[in-house]
Amino acid sequence: MKITKEIEYRLLNHKSRLETIIRDYSLKLEEIDQEMDKGGETGLGLRSTYERFLGIKNAYQDSLNSLYQEFPSLNSKDKSPIRDYGDNSPQSPYPI
């Protein structure tokens, strides 16, 4: 499949959204973990919420890992394009 600039742009946006969701769930998990450490009824009741959020975060992480497996260059820190478009463009017009 030929990777067009539009497809690359969509992949990078998708990657960014996944990373944001994973980061947000990680922060929420830390908050819940701190509340559980306090103990009491509230802490005990949060266990199922924690497990549910952890499952959701892990599902998004699996999706991101699959994206990296399919398009390894998305995982790199450089600003090079995913593929050579054949139009002699030095880089993608869409920043990472």
PDB file of C-alpha atoms in Angstrom, residues 6-49:
ATOM      1  CA  GLU A   6      -2.768  12.331   3.862  1.00  0.00           C
ATOM      2  CA  ILE A   7      -2.478   8.800   5.254  1.00  0.00           C
ATOM      3  CA  GLU A   8       0.715   9.711   7.076  1.00  0.00           C
ATOM      4  CA  TYR A   9      -0.991  12.750   8.577  1.00  0.00           C
ATOM      5  CA  ARG A  10      -3.898  10.602   9.773  1.00  0.00           C
ATOM      6  CA  LEU A  11      -1.540   7.994  11.249  1.00  0.00           C
ATOM      7  CA  LEU A  12       0.380  10.652  13.148  1.00  0.00           C
ATOM      8  CA  ASN A  13      -2.854  12.163  14.472  1.00  0.00           C
ATOM      9  CA  HIS A  14      -4.076   8.729  15.538  1.00  0.00           C
ATOM     10  CA  LYS A  15      -0.763   8.058  17.276  1.00  0.00           C
ATOM     11  CA  SER A  16      -0.979  11.388  19.077  1.00  0.00           C
ATOM     12  CA  ARG A  17      -4.548  10.718  20.237  1.00  0.00           C
ATOM     13  CA  LEU A  18      -3.591   7.266  21.532  1.00  0.00           C
ATOM     14  CA  GLU A  19      -0.603   8.662  23.429  1.00  0.00           C
ATOM     15  CA  THR A  20      -2.794  11.363  24.994  1.00  0.00           C
ATOM     16  CA  ILE A  21      -5.445   8.859  26.069  1.00  0.00           C
ATOM     17  CA  ILE A  22      -2.811   6.532  27.548  1.00  0.00           C
ATOM     18  CA  ARG A  23      -1.208   9.419  29.445  1.00  0.00           C
ATOM     19  CA  ASP A  24      -4.606  10.574  30.791  1.00  0.00           C
ATOM     20  CA  TYR A  25      -5.527   7.068  31.957  1.00  0.00           C
ATOM     21  CA  SER A  26      -2.109   6.666  33.584  1.00  0.00           C
ATOM     22  CA  LEU A  27      -2.612   9.888  35.538  1.00  0.00           C
ATOM     23  CA  LYS A  28      -6.101   8.818  36.613  1.00  0.00           C
ATOM     24  CA  LEU A  29      -4.743   5.424  37.690  1.00  0.00           C
ATOM     25  CA  GLU A  30      -2.159   7.185  39.863  1.00  0.00           C
ATOM     26  CA  GLU A  31      -4.927   9.251  41.498  1.00  0.00           C
ATOM     27  CA  ILE A  32      -7.037   6.159  42.164  1.00  0.00           C
ATOM     28  CA  ASP A  33      -3.996   4.315  43.510  1.00  0.00           C
ATOM     29  CA  GLN A  34      -3.316   7.144  45.958  1.00  0.00           C
ATOM     30  CA  GLU A  35      -6.946   7.076  47.121  1.00  0.00           C
ATOM     31  CA  MET A  36      -6.790   3.295  47.589  1.00  0.00           C
ATOM     32  CA  ASP A  37      -3.626   3.715  49.684  1.00  0.00           C
ATOM     33  CA  LYS A  38      -5.603   5.897  52.088  1.00  0.00           C
ATOM     34  CA  GLY A  39      -7.765   2.898  52.874  1.00  0.00           C
ATOM     35  CA  GLY A  40     -11.244   3.002  54.279  1.00  0.00           C
ATOM     36  CA  GLU A  41     -14.441   2.164  52.428  1.00  0.00           C
ATOM     37  CA  THR A  42     -13.698   4.594  49.624  1.00  0.00           C
ATOM     38  CA  GLY A  43     -10.313   3.019  49.014  1.00  0.00           C
ATOM     39  CA  LEU A  44     -11.766  -0.484  48.929  1.00  0.00           C
ATOM     40  CA  GLY A  45     -14.559   0.538  46.551  1.00  0.00           C
ATOM     41  CA  LEU A  46     -12.082   1.943  44.059  1.00  0.00           C
ATOM     42  CA  ARG A  47     -10.471  -1.430  43.303  1.00  0.00           C
ATOM     43  CA  SER A  48     -12.945  -2.341  40.550  1.00  0.00           C
ATOM     44  CA  THR A  49     -12.656   1.153  39.040  1.00  0.00           C
TER      45      THR A  49
END
